[in-house]
Structures are given as C-alpha cells and as structure tokens.
mmCIF file of C-alpha atoms in Angstrom:
data_model
loop_
_atom_site.group_PDB
_atom_site.id
_atom_site.type_symbol
_atom_site.label_atom_id
_atom_site.label_comp_id
_atom_site.label_asym_id
_atom_site.label_seq_id
_atom_site.Cartn_x
_atom_site.Cartn_y
_atom_site.Cartn_z
ATOM 1 C CA LYS Z 1497 214.309 50.677 64.144
ATOM 2 C CA THR Z 1498 211.817 48.792 66.278
ATOM 3 C CA ASP Z 1499 211.844 51.271 69.160
ATOM 4 C CA ASP Z 1500 211.535 54.157 66.949
ATOM 5 C CA ALA Z 1501 208.428 52.516 65.199
ATOM 6 C CA ALA Z 1502 206.851 51.795 68.410
ATOM 7 C CA ARG Z 1503 207.618 55.424 69.644
ATOM 8 C CA ILE Z 1504 206.101 56.931 66.632
ATOM 9 C CA GLY Z 1505 203.051 54.477 66.882
ATOM 10 C CA ARG Z 1506 202.309 55.579 70.508
ATOM 11 C CA ALA Z 1507 202.719 59.571 69.381
ATOM 12 C CA VAL Z 1508 200.319 58.806 66.500
ATOM 13 C CA GLN Z 1509 197.786 56.873 69.349
ATOM 14 C CA ARG Z 1510 198.280 59.769 71.491
ATOM 15 C CA LEU Z 1511 197.383 62.359 68.610
ATOM 16 C CA ILE Z 1512 194.212 60.257 67.721
ATOM 17 C CA ASP Z 1513 193.296 60.027 71.398
ATOM 18 C CA ILE Z 1514 193.588 63.844 71.952
ATOM 19 C CA GLU Z 1515 191.591 64.655 68.893
ATOM 20 C CA ASN Z 1516 188.757 61.881 69.870
ATOM 21 C CA TYR Z 1517 188.673 63.150 73.717
ATOM 22 C CA ARG Z 1518 188.487 67.058 72.140
ATOM 23 C CA MET Z 1519 185.405 66.014 69.822
ATOM 24 C CA MET Z 1520 183.916 64.035 72.773
ATOM 25 C CA ALA Z 1521 184.217 67.176 75.034
ATOM 26 C CA PHE Z 1522 182.807 69.609 72.447
ATOM 27 C CA ILE Z 1523 179.436 67.700 72.651
ATOM 28 C CA GLY Z 1524 178.623 69.395 75.791
ATOM 29 C CA LEU Z 1525 179.052 72.874 74.142
ATOM 30 C CA GLN Z 1526 175.749 72.045 71.996
ATOM 31 C CA GLN Z 1527 174.077 71.055 75.085
ATOM 32 C CA SER Z 1528 175.057 74.272 77.289
ATOM 33 C CA ARG Z 1529 173.700 76.235 74.260
ATOM 34 C CA GLU Z 1530 170.060 74.443 74.161
ATOM 35 C CA ILE Z 1531 169.776 75.004 78.192
ATOM 36 C CA SER Z 1532 170.919 78.662 78.212
ATOM 37 C CA PRO Z 1533 167.270 80.254 76.970
ATOM 38 C CA PRO Z 1534 165.382 77.705 79.534
ATOM 39 C CA LEU Z 1535 167.870 78.709 82.337
ATOM 40 C CA THR Z 1536 167.377 82.515 81.249
ATOM 41 C CA LYS Z 1537 163.489 82.290 81.632
ATOM 42 C CA ILE Z 1538 163.532 80.447 84.811
ATOM 43 C CA GLU Z 1539 165.888 82.801 86.431
ATOM 44 C CA THR Z 1540 163.745 85.822 85.051
ATOM 45 C CA GLN Z 1541 160.718 83.967 86.887
ATOM 46 C CA LEU Z 1542 162.582 83.665 89.928
ATOM 47 C CA GLU Z 1543 163.494 87.052 90.186
ATOM 48 C CA GLU Z 1544 159.637 88.248 89.731
ATOM 49 C CA VAL Z 1545 158.704 85.528 92.579
ATOM 50 C CA MET Z 1546 161.254 86.896 94.961
ATOM 51 C CA ARG Z 1547 160.052 90.651 94.204
ATOM 52 C CA THR Z 1548 156.898 89.556 95.466
ATOM 53 C CA PHE Z 1549 157.885 87.879 98.616
ATOM 54 C CA SER Z 1550 157.569 90.722 100.728
ATOM 55 C CA SER Z 1551 154.024 92.019 99.521
ATOM 56 C CA ILE Z 1552 152.665 88.331 100.547
ATOM 57 C CA GLU Z 1553 149.417 89.038 102.779
ATOM 58 C CA LEU Z 1554 147.221 86.244 102.103
ATOM 59 C CA ILE Z 1555 147.632 82.371 102.392
ATOM 60 C CA GLN Z 1556 146.400 82.254 99.120
ATOM 61 C CA ASP Z 1557 149.161 84.350 97.951
ATOM 62 C CA GLU Z 1558 151.600 82.034 99.721
ATOM 63 C CA LYS Z 1559 150.134 79.075 98.365
ATOM 64 C CA GLU Z 1560 150.483 80.558 94.676
ATOM 65 C CA THR Z 1561 154.125 81.472 95.037
ATOM 66 C CA LEU Z 1562 155.066 77.996 96.629
ATOM 67 C CA SER Z 1563 153.389 76.347 93.802
ATOM 68 C CA VAL Z 1564 155.520 78.796 91.340
ATOM 69 C CA LEU Z 1565 158.425 77.766 93.402
ATOM 70 C CA THR Z 1566 157.559 74.240 93.077
ATOM 71 C CA ASP Z 1567 157.002 74.201 89.372
ATOM 72 C CA LEU Z 1568 160.579 76.280 88.771
ATOM 73 C CA SER Z 1569 162.132 73.746 91.022
ATOM 74 C CA ALA Z 1570 160.659 70.867 88.735
ATOM 75 C CA GLN Z 1571 162.035 72.577 85.633
ATOM 76 C CA VAL Z 1572 165.329 73.214 86.626
ATOM 77 C CA GLU Z 1573 165.746 69.398 88.060
ATOM 78 C CA LEU Z 1574 164.580 68.360 84.656
ATOM 79 C CA LEU Z 1575 167.287 70.356 82.866
ATOM 80 C CA LYS Z 1576 169.797 69.076 85.408
ATOM 81 C CA ALA Z 1577 168.542 65.309 84.465
ATOM 82 C CA ARG Z 1578 169.142 66.129 80.720
ATOM 83 C CA SER Z 1579 172.431 67.621 81.213
ATOM 84 C CA MET Z 1580 174.915 67.028 84.113
ATOM 85 C CA ASN Z 1581 175.896 63.738 83.054
ATOM 86 C CA ARG Z 1582 177.077 65.560 79.591
ATOM 87 C CA PHE Z 1583 178.747 68.299 81.410
ATOM 88 C CA ARG Z 1584 180.484 65.820 83.846
ATOM 89 C CA ALA Z 1585 181.705 63.874 80.604
ATOM 90 C CA THR Z 1586 183.006 67.101 79.411
ATOM 91 C CA ASP Z 1587 184.856 67.823 82.173
ATOM 92 C CA ALA Z 1588 186.338 64.130 82.167
ATOM 93 C CA TYR Z 1589 187.180 64.201 78.160
ATOM 94 C CA ALA Z 1590 188.766 67.798 78.688
ATOM 95 C CA GLU Z 1591 191.028 66.692 81.378
ATOM 96 C CA ILE Z 1592 192.282 63.566 79.663
ATOM 97 C CA MET Z 1593 192.641 65.761 76.403
ATOM 98 C CA GLN Z 1594 194.981 67.822 78.603
ATOM 99 C CA ASP Z 1595 196.821 64.685 80.231
ATOM 100 C CA ARG Z 1596 197.486 63.460 76.625
ATOM 101 C CA LEU Z 1597 198.758 66.656 75.293
ATOM 102 C CA SER Z 1598 201.260 66.519 78.352
ATOM 103 C CA GLU Z 1599 202.394 63.152 77.479
ATOM 104 C CA LEU Z 1600 203.732 64.400 74.089
ATOM 105 C CA ARG Z 1601 206.454 66.170 75.512
ATOM 106 C CA GLU Z 1602 206.679 68.911 72.819
ATOM 107 C CA SER Z 1603 209.852 70.766 72.246
ATOM 108 C CA LYS Z 1604 208.932 74.494 71.613
ATOM 109 C CA ILE Z 1605 210.206 75.684 67.679
ATOM 110 C CA GLU Z 1606 210.774 79.268 67.584
ATOM 111 C CA GLY Z 1607 207.786 81.318 66.032
ATOM 112 C CA CYS Z 1608 205.404 78.362 65.953
ATOM 113 C CA PHE Z 1609 202.529 77.648 68.161
ATOM 114 C CA SER Z 1610 202.898 74.156 69.718
ATOM 115 C CA LEU Z 1611 200.232 71.597 69.225
ATOM 116 C CA SER Z 1612 198.817 71.652 72.628
ATOM 117 C CA GLY Z 1613 198.651 75.356 72.792
ATOM 118 C CA PHE Z 1614 196.931 75.670 69.468
ATOM 119 C CA LEU Z 1615 194.353 72.957 70.847
ATOM 120 C CA LEU Z 1616 193.921 74.393 74.027
ATOM 121 C CA ARG Z 1617 193.322 78.055 72.876
ATOM 122 C CA ARG Z 1618 190.597 76.705 70.611
ATOM 123 C CA SER Z 1619 188.956 74.144 72.968
ATOM 124 C CA VAL Z 1620 189.190 75.834 76.489
ATOM 125 C CA PRO Z 1621 186.583 78.527 75.987
ATOM 126 C CA ALA Z 1622 184.118 75.875 74.903
ATOM 127 C CA PHE Z 1623 185.108 73.797 78.196
ATOM 128 C CA ARG Z 1624 184.749 76.783 80.357
ATOM 129 C CA THR Z 1625 181.212 77.410 78.758
ATOM 130 C CA CYS Z 1626 180.285 73.824 79.687
ATOM 131 C CA ARG Z 1627 181.090 74.379 83.301
ATOM 132 C CA ALA Z 1628 179.687 77.622 83.295
ATOM 133 C CA ALA Z 1629 176.461 76.216 82.389
ATOM 134 C CA LYS Z 1630 176.776 73.476 84.821
ATOM 135 C CA GLU Z 1631 177.585 75.867 87.624
ATOM 136 C CA ARG Z 1632 174.536 78.107 86.734
ATOM 137 C CA ILE Z 1633 172.164 74.811 86.735
ATOM 138 C CA LEU Z 1634 173.514 74.087 90.396
ATOM 139 C CA ASP Z 1635 173.332 77.582 91.588
ATOM 140 C CA LEU Z 1636 169.942 78.078 90.362
ATOM 141 C CA SER Z 1637 168.448 74.914 91.857
ATOM 142 C CA LEU Z 1638 170.053 76.186 95.015
ATOM 143 C CA ARG Z 1639 168.477 79.476 94.900
ATOM 144 C CA ILE Z 1640 165.114 77.914 94.575
ATOM 145 C CA SER Z 1641 165.471 75.261 97.185
ATOM 146 C CA ARG Z 1642 166.289 78.379 99.455
ATOM 147 C CA ALA Z 1643 163.553 80.597 98.538
ATOM 148 C CA ALA Z 1644 160.847 77.912 98.774
#
C-alpha cells in the first residue's frame, strides 16, 4: 500500500507540474500578440526603405536612409530585449511539459483521447506561435543589419 500511495503521489505531482509548466509557457503567447503589430510596422518601413535603395543619388539621401535603418534597428533590438527571455522560457516550459507528459506512460483507451494528446493539441499551436514570433524578431534584426 505504501508503494501504491507513493506511485499515486508521483503521478499527481507530475499532473500538477504539467499544468504549471503549461500555464507558464502560455505567458509567451501574450507577449507574441503584443509585439506583432510593431513588427509588422517595422517590416513595412524596411520594405519602403529597400525600395528606395536603387534611387539613392545624393549623400544626404544616403544619410537619411542610414538614419532610418538605425532607428528601425533600435526598435527591433528593444523588442528583442523585451521578449526574447520570455520566448526562451516558453520553449523551455513547453519542453518540460512534454517531458512530464511522457513520464506518465499513459495507456490507450479505445475511443478516448489521452491526456497528453488532449493537452498537446491545445498547447502546441500557442508554443508554435511564440517560436514564430521569436524567429520573426531574429529574422527582422538580421535583415536590417544586412540592409545597413
């Protein structure tokens, strides 16, 4: 009976861990939603700058373009500073959650979803959204650096 109680206790602790890590991972989703509009604006501005590159003739135009690129770079770096730690934490929490789910060693029950399947189906899109936002910031930063 002591072994059963300990096994049940470990299973309950894993379930609590799974939910805690899942909720911690979801914090990054709000961050990704908040940075999306400024990233879109910066991407649009970068596209406009890139269109004018071929028509730069005067040194003053070149200085203005470089000034705009510097400003865009600063905006992206600020967004990176505000969000990258959260996105990295989201990745880590998602991985821990998936590890904990695999530790449950669930048995299939015909006609029923597994707990891991249920949770992952609802969580993975949020995790992917955060990863996409992180990649978008890094890509935009690189594109601005190359343009400068």
